[in-house]
Every structure is written in C-alpha cells, then in structure tokens.
CSV table of C-alpha atoms in Angstrom, one decimal:
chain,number,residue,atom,x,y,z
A,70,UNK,CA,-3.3,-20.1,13.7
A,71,UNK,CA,-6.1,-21.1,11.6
A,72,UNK,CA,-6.5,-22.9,8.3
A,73,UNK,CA,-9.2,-21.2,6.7
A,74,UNK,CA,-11.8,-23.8,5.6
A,75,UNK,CA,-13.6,-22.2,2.6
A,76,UNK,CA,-9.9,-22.5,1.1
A,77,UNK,CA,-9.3,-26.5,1.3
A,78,UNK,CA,-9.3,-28.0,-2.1
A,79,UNK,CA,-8.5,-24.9,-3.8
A,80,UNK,CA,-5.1,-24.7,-3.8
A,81,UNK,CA,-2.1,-24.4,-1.3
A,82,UNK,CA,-3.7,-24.0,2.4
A,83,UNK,CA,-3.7,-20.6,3.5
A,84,UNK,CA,-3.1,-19.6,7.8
A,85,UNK,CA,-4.7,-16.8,9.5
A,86,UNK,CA,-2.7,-15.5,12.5
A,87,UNK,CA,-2.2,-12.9,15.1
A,88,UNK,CA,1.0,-10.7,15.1
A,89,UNK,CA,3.2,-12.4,17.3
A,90,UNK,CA,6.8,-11.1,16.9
A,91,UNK,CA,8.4,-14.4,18.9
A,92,UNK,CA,6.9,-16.5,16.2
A,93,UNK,CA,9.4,-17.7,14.4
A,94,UNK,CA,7.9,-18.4,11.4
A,95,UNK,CA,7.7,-14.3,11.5
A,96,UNK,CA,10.3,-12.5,9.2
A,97,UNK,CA,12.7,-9.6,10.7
A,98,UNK,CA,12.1,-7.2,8.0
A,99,UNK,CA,8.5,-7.5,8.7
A,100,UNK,CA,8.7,-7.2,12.6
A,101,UNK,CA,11.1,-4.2,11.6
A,102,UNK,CA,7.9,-2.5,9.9
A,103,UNK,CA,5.4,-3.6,12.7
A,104,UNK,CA,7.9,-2.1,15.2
A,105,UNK,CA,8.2,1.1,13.0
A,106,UNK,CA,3.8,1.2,12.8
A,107,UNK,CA,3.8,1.2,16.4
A,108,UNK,CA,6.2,4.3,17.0
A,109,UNK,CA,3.6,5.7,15.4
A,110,UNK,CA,1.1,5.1,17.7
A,111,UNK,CA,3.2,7.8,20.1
A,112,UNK,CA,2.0,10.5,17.2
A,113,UNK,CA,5.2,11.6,17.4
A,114,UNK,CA,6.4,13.7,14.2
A,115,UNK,CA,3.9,13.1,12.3
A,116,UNK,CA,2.3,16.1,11.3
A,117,UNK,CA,4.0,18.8,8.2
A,118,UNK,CA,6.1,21.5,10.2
A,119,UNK,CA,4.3,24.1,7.9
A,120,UNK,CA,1.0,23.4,9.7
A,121,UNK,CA,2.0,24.1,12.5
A,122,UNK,CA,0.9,27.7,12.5
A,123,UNK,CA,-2.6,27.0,10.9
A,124,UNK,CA,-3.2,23.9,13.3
A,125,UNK,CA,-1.9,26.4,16.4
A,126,UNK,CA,-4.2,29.2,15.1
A,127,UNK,CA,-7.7,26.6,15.1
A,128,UNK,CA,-6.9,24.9,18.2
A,129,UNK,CA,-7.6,28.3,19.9
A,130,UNK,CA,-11.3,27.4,19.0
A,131,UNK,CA,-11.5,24.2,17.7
A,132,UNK,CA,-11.6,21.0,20.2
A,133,UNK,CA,-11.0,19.0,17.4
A,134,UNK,CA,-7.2,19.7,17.8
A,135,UNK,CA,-7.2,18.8,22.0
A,136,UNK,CA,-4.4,16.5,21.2
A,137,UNK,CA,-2.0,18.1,19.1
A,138,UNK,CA,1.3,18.9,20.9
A,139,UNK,CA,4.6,20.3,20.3
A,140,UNK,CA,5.8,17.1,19.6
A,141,UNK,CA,3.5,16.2,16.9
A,142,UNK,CA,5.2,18.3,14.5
A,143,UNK,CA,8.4,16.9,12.5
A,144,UNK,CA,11.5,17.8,12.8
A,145,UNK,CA,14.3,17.0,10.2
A,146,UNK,CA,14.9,13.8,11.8
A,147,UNK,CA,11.1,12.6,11.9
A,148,UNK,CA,10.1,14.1,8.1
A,149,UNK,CA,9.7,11.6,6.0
A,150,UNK,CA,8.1,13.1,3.3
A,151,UNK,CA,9.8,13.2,-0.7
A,152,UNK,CA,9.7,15.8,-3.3
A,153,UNK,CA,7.3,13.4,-5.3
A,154,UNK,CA,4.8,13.9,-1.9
A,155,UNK,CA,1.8,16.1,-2.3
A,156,UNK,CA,1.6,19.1,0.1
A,157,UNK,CA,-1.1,18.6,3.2
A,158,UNK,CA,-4.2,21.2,3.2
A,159,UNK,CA,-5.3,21.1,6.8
A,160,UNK,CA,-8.7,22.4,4.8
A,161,UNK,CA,-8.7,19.1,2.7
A,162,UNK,CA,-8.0,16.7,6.3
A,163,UNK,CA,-10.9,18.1,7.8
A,164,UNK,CA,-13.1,17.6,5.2
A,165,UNK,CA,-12.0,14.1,5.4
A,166,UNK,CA,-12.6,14.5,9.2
A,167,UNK,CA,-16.3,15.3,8.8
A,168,UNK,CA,-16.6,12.9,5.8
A,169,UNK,CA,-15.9,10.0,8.1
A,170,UNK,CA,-18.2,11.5,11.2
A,171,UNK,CA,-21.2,11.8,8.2
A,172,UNK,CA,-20.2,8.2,7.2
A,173,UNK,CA,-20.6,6.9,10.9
A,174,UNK,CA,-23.1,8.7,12.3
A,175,UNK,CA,-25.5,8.2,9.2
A,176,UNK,CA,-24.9,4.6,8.6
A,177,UNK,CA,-23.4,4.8,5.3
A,178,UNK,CA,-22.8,1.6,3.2
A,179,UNK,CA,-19.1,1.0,2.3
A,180,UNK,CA,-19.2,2.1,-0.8
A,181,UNK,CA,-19.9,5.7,0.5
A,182,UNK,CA,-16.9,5.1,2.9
A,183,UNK,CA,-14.6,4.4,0.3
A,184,UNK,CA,-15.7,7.6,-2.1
A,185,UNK,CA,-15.8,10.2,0.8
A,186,UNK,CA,-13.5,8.9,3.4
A,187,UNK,CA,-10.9,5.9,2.2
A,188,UNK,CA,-9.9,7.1,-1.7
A,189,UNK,CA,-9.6,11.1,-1.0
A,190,UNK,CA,-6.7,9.5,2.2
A,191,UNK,CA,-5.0,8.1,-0.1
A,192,UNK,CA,-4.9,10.6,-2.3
A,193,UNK,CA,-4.2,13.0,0.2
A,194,UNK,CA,-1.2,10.6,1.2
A,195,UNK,CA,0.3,9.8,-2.4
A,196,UNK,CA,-1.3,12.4,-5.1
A,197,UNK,CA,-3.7,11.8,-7.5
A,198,UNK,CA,-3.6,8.5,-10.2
A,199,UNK,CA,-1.8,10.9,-13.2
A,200,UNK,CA,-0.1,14.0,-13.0
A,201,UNK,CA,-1.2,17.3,-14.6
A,202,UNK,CA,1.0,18.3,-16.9
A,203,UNK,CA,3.6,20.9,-16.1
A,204,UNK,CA,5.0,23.8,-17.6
A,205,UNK,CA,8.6,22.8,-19.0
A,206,UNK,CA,11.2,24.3,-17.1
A,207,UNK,CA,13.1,27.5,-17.9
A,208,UNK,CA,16.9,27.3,-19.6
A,209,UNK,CA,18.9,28.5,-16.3
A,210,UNK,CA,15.9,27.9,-14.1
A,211,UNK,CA,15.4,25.4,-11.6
A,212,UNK,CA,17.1,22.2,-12.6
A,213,UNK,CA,14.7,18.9,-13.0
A,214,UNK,CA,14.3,16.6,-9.7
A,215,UNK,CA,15.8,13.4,-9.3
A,216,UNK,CA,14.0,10.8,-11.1
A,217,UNK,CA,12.3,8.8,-8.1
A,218,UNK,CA,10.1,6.1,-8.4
A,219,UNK,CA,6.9,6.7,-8.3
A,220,UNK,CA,4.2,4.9,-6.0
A,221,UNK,CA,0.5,5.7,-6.4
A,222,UNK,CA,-3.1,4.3,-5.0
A,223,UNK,CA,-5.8,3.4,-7.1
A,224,UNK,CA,-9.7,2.4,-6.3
A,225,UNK,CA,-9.8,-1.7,-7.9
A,226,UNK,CA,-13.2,-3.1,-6.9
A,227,UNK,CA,-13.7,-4.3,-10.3
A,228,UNK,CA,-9.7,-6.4,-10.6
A,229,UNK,CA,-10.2,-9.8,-10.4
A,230,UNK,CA,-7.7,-12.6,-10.7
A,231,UNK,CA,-6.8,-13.8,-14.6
A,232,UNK,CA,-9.3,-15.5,-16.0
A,233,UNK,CA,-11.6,-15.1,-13.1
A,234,UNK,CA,-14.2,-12.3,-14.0
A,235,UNK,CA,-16.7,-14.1,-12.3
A,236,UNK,CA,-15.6,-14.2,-8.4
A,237,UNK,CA,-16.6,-11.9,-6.4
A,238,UNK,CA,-14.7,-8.3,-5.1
A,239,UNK,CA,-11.0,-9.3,-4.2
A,240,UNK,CA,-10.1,-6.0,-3.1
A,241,UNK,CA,-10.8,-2.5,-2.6
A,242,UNK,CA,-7.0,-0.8,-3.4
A,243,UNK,CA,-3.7,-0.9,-4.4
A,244,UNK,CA,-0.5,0.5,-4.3
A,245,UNK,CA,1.4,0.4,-7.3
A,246,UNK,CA,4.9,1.3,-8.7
A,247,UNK,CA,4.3,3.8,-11.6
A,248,UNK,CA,6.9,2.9,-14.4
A,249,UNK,CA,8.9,5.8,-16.3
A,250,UNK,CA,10.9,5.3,-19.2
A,251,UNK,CA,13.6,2.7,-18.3
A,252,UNK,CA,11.2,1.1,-15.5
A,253,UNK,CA,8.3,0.9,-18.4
A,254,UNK,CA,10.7,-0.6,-20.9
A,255,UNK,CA,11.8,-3.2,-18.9
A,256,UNK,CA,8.5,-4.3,-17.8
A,257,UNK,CA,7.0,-4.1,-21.0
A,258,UNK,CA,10.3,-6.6,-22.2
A,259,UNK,CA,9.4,-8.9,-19.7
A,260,UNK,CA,5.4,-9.2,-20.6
A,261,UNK,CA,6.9,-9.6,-24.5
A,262,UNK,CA,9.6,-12.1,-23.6
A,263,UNK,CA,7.8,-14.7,-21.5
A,264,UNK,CA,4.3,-13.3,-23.1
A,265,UNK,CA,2.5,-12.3,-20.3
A,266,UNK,CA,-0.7,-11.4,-22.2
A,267,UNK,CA,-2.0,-9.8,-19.5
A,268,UNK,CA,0.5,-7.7,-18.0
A,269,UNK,CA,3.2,-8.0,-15.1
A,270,UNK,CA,0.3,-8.8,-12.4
A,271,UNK,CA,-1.6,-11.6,-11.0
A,272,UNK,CA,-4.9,-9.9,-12.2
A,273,UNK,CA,-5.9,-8.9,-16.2
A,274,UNK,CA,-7.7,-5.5,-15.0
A,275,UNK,CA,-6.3,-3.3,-17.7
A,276,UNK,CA,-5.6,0.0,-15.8
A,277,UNK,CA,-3.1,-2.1,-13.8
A,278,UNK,CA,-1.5,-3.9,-16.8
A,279,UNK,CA,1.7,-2.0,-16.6
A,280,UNK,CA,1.2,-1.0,-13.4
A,281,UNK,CA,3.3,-3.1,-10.8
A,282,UNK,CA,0.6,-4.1,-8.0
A,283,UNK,CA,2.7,-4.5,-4.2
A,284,UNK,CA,-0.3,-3.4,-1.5
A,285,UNK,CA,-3.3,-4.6,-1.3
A,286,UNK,CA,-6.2,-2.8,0.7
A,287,UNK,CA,-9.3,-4.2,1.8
A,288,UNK,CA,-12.4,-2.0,2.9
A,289,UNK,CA,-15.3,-3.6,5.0
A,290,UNK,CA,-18.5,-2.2,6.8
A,291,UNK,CA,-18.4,-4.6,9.8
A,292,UNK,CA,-16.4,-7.2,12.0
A,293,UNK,CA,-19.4,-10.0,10.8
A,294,UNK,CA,-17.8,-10.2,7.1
A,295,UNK,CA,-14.4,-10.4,8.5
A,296,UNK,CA,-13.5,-13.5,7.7
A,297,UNK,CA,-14.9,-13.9,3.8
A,298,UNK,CA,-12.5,-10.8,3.9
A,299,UNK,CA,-9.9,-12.7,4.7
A,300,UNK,CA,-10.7,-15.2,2.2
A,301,UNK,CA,-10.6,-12.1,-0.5
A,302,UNK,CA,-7.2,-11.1,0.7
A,303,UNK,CA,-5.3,-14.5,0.8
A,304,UNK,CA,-6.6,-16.0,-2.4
A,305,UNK,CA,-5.5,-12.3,-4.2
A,306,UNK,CA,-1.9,-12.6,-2.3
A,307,UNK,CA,-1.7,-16.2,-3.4
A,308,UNK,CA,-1.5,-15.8,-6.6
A,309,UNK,CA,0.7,-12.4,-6.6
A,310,UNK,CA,3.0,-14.4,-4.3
A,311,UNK,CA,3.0,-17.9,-7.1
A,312,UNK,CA,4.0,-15.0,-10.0
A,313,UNK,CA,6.9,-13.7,-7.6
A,314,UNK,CA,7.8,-17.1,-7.1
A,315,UNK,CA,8.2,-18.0,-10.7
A,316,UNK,CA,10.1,-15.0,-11.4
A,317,UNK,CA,12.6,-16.1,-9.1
A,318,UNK,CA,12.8,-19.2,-9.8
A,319,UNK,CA,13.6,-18.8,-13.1
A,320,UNK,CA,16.0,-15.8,-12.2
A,321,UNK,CA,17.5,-18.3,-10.1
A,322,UNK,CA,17.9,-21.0,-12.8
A,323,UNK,CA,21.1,-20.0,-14.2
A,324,UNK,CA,23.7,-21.0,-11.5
A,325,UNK,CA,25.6,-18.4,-12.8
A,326,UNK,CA,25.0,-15.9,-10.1
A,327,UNK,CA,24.6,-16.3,-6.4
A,328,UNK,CA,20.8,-17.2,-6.1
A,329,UNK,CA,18.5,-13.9,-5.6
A,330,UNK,CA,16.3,-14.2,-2.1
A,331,UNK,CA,12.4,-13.9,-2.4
A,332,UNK,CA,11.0,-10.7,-0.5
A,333,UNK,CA,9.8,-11.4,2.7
A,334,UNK,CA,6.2,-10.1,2.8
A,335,UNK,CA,3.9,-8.7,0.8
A,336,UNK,CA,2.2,-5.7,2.8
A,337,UNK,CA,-1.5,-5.4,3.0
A,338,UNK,CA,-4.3,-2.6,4.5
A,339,UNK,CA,-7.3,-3.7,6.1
A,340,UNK,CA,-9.5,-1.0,6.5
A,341,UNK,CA,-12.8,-1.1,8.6
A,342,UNK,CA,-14.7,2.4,9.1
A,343,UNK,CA,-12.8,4.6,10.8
A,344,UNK,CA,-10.2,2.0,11.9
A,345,UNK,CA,-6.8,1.4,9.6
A,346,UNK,CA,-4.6,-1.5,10.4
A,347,UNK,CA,-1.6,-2.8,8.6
A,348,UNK,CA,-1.3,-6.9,7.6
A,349,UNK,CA,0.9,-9.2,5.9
A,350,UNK,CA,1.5,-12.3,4.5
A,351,UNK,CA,4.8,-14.1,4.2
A,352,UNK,CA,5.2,-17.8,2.4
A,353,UNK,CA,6.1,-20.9,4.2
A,354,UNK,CA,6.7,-23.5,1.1
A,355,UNK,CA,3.7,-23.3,-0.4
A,356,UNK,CA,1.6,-22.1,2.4
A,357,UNK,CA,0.3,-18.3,2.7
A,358,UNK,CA,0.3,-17.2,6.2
A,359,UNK,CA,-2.2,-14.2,6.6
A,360,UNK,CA,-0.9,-12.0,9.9
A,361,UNK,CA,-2.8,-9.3,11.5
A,362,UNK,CA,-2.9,-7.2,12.1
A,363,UNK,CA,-0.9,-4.1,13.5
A,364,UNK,CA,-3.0,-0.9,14.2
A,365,UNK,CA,-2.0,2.4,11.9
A,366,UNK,CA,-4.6,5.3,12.7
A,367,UNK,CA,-8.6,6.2,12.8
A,368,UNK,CA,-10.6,8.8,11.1
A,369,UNK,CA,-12.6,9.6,14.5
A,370,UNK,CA,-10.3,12.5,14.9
A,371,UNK,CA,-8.5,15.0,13.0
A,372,UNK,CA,-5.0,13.7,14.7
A,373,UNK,CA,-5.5,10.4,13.2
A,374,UNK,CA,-6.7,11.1,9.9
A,375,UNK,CA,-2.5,12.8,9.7
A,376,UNK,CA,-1.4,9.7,11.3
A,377,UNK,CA,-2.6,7.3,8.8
A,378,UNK,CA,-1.2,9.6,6.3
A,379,UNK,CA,2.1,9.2,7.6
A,380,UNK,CA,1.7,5.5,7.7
A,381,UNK,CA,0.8,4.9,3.7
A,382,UNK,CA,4.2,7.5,3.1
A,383,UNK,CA,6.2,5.4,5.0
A,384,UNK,CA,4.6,2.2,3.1
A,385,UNK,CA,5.4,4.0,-0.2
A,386,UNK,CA,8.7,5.2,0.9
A,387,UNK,CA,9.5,0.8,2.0
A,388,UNK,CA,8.0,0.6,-1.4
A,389,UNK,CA,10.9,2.6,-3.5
A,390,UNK,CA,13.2,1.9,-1.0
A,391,UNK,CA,13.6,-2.2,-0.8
A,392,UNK,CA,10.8,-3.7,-3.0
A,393,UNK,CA,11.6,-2.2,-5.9
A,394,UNK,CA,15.5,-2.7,-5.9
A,395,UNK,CA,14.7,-6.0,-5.3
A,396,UNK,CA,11.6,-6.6,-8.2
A,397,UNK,CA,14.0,-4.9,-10.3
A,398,UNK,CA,16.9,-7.1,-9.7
A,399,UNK,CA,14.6,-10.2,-10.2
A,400,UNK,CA,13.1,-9.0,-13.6
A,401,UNK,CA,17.2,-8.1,-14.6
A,402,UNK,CA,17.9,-11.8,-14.0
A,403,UNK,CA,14.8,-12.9,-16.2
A,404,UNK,CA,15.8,-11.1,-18.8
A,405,UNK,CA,19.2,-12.0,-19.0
A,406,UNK,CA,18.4,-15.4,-18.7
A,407,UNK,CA,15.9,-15.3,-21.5
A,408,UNK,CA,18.7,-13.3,-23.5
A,409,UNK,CA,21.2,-16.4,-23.4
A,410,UNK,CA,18.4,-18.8,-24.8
C-alpha cells in the first residue's frame, strides 16, 4: 500500500492498493463484485439473445466477430438486463468500435475519447440523461411498468467539490440515482431539513443537485498521469464518503433503533483508452483506501465494447439493488430523527 504524498496535510491520509482479496482490510460484498467482474472476463452471456441472428449473419464476412460463440449469447439465467434498459443496435456498437480504432490510431486527445468513444458506452449501457416523452397509455392497453429506480450516466468534467471551483478536473462521470416522485420528495426534505444548500452531494454542480452521485469514472490519455489521477479520485470519494458518514451518524444518534451499517464501498471506473477497469474505495476510520483495480472490457474489439456494457448494467443493477435500499434507509432515519426535534 501506498500513502499518497501530495495528500499529507490535507486531510485524512488516503492508501492506494492493489486488489488483493486475502486482505483483510478487504470487504466481502466488494470481493463478491470483483469475483462477479471477473466471470466476465469468460464473455460468457453477455451479449442480447436478439443479436444473435444479426451478429451470426456479419460474422460470415466480418473478422471483427472471430470470437463470438454460442456461448456468448444470454440465456434466461445469464440476462441481466431490466425493462428500464435501452435495446442494443449492433449498428450503434460498431460505430463505437470504429470510434475507438479512429481515437487510437489517430492519437486523439482525451477529450475526443470521451465524446466519441466513453459517453456514447454509457449511453448505450444506461439510455440517454432524460427521457423523451411518451405517448400516455391506452384505457385497456398495456398496463404501466413497475416503478424501478432509475440509474443514469452523465459527462461531469466541470463538478468540483463545494466551495472548490477552483481545483482542477475531479472526474470525468457519474452514475446517479434518478429520483421520481416519493424518491425526489424525500431527498428534497432532507436538503430542506438539515439545509443542504447545495444539494444531497459532496459537489454544488447544479445538474447533479438532486441527482444522488454513487460511481465515479475517471478518463485518462496515458499510464504517466496515473497517479495525479488517483489524487482526483480519492480526494472526490473522500468527501462523498465524510457526507455518508454524517448521515449515518446522525441516523444512528437516536438509540432507538438497532444502529444502521455504513455501505461498504463506493464503486469507481477508471477508464484509460480502450481499457475499462473497475476500483473501489472502502473506509478504515478515517482513512480512504483506493483499490485497483479489477479489469471490465476494451474497445479494441467489437466483443469487448458488449462486455463493458454488461459490466456498467450489472453496476446499475448493484446500484438499485443494495445501495439504494440502504441510502434510503439512512435518509428515513434522518428524517425521523429531525422529526422528534
């Protein structure tokens, strides 16, 4: 492990370290995930069943496709994809495909990377930032869905921490929880009631000030900037994790109720060309410890491209699944709390 240097003095130390699932400072529900990123890496199930005839039909011609196999497809028991998940256009993945061989091949700066390549994934992966609005549905028609929640992506270069304008670029992504109705007005209680004047998050950029922040992505052009990288990343986390914590401990305050657990990692992306990798950081007291970072997919082939698709829907899915129930539970206990003052 390493303390990162630029970091003493500024707060709490932050700890860079490799994955190492014997480590016992290492959370189970996060070497559950790891464990779960590299099934992945067997490609297994991890491309639409209904593109299985158009993908069959190209590799006839196209060498792109030289690894797609029977298995790749999903089955009922390796689908993991929602009725809140956009449908896959095997037209749309391989413009990404080319997008990313331009990038490469030309040089292109990050910022090219992250237009043509990185944003148009995770869009491909989650759907766009808003809806377009849909035609109401017929009496005796189809009834409405569900109500899921909702977890988008959007580009952040410009969020900085509160009060901060001035740093430089934290990071290059999110993924957020989308409120709806009861979600919204419990979140917008909680900013009134402990007056959080600028929003539920650890940052005051406005088009996230409803918007409750849980992955982070960073995008860089080369391994040489790694480590001011890191510095981006762990400072950002830091302060997400010091709001979490004073939720909490205020949730926790009471005594009346058996005291609520923190969550045991926040989940990052670290993103560098055409490589995507997955990273965490977890909290020992005070101390943010930074791990990477577990591999998820590369956009130097059309395989990939689907594989790292299916990683950021089985982020989102962790995402509605477990951090939410548990954010949800927290923010319950705060507001109940402030409601007996």
């Amino acid at each position: 492990m390493n303390v990162l240097p630029w970091l003493e003095g500024v707060g709490p130390p932050v700890t860079v370290a490799q994955i190492n699932r014997s480590d016992p400072g290492m959370p189970e529900e996060l070497i559950t995930i790891l464990n779960t990123f590299d099934s992945f890496q067997s490609r297994a199930g991890i491309v639409p069943s209904y593109l299985r005839s158009s993908v069959e039909k190209r590799a006839k011609w196209d060498d792109n496709f030289y690894n797609f196999r029977p298995t790749t497809f999903q089955n009922e028991t390796t689908d993991i994809t929602t009725a809140l998940d956009p449908g896959i256009s095997l037209d749309r993945v391989l413009e990404i495909f080319f997008a990313a061989n331009e990038c490469f091949d030309e040089e292109h700066a990050e910022t090219t990377w992250n237009t043509l390549v990185h944003w148009p994934i995770f869009q491909l992966a989650l759907g766009a930032i808003v809806d377009a609005p849909k035609a109401p549905p017929e009496e005796n028609g189809t009834p409405e869905r569900e109500h899921q929640i909702r977890v988008r992506a959007m580009p952040c270069t410009a969020a900085r921490l509160k009060r901060r304008q001035d740093d430089k670029k934290m990071i290059d992504f999110c993924m957020f929880i989308e409120p709806q109705d009861e979600e919204l007005k419990m979140l917008i209680e909680l900013e009134k009631r402990l007056r959080l004047d600028c929003g539920i998050n650890h940052t005051d950029y406005d088009p996230l000030i409803h918007r409750l922040i849980v992955l982070s992505a960073l995008s860089m052009e080369n391994v040489g900037v790694f480590k001011e990288e890191q510095v981006q990343l762990c400072v950002w986390q830091r302060a997400q994790w010091a709001l979490l914590e004073s939720l909490t401990e205020f949730t926790n305050s009471g005594g009346k109720d058996a005291a609520r657990p923190m969550i045991p990692f926040l989940p990052a992306l670290i993103i560098q060309g055409h490589d995507w990798s997955f990273a965490a950081t977890t909290r020992s007291g005070k101390q943010t410890i930074l791990w990477l970072k577990q591999d998820i997919g590369k956009t130097d082939s059309v395989l990939g491209i689907f594989q790292i698709v299916h990683g950021l829907r089985y982020i989102a899915r962790w995402i509605r699944e477990t951090y939410w129930p548990w954010y949800r539970q927290i923010i319950s206990g705060v507001l109940s709390q402030l409601g007996e003052q």
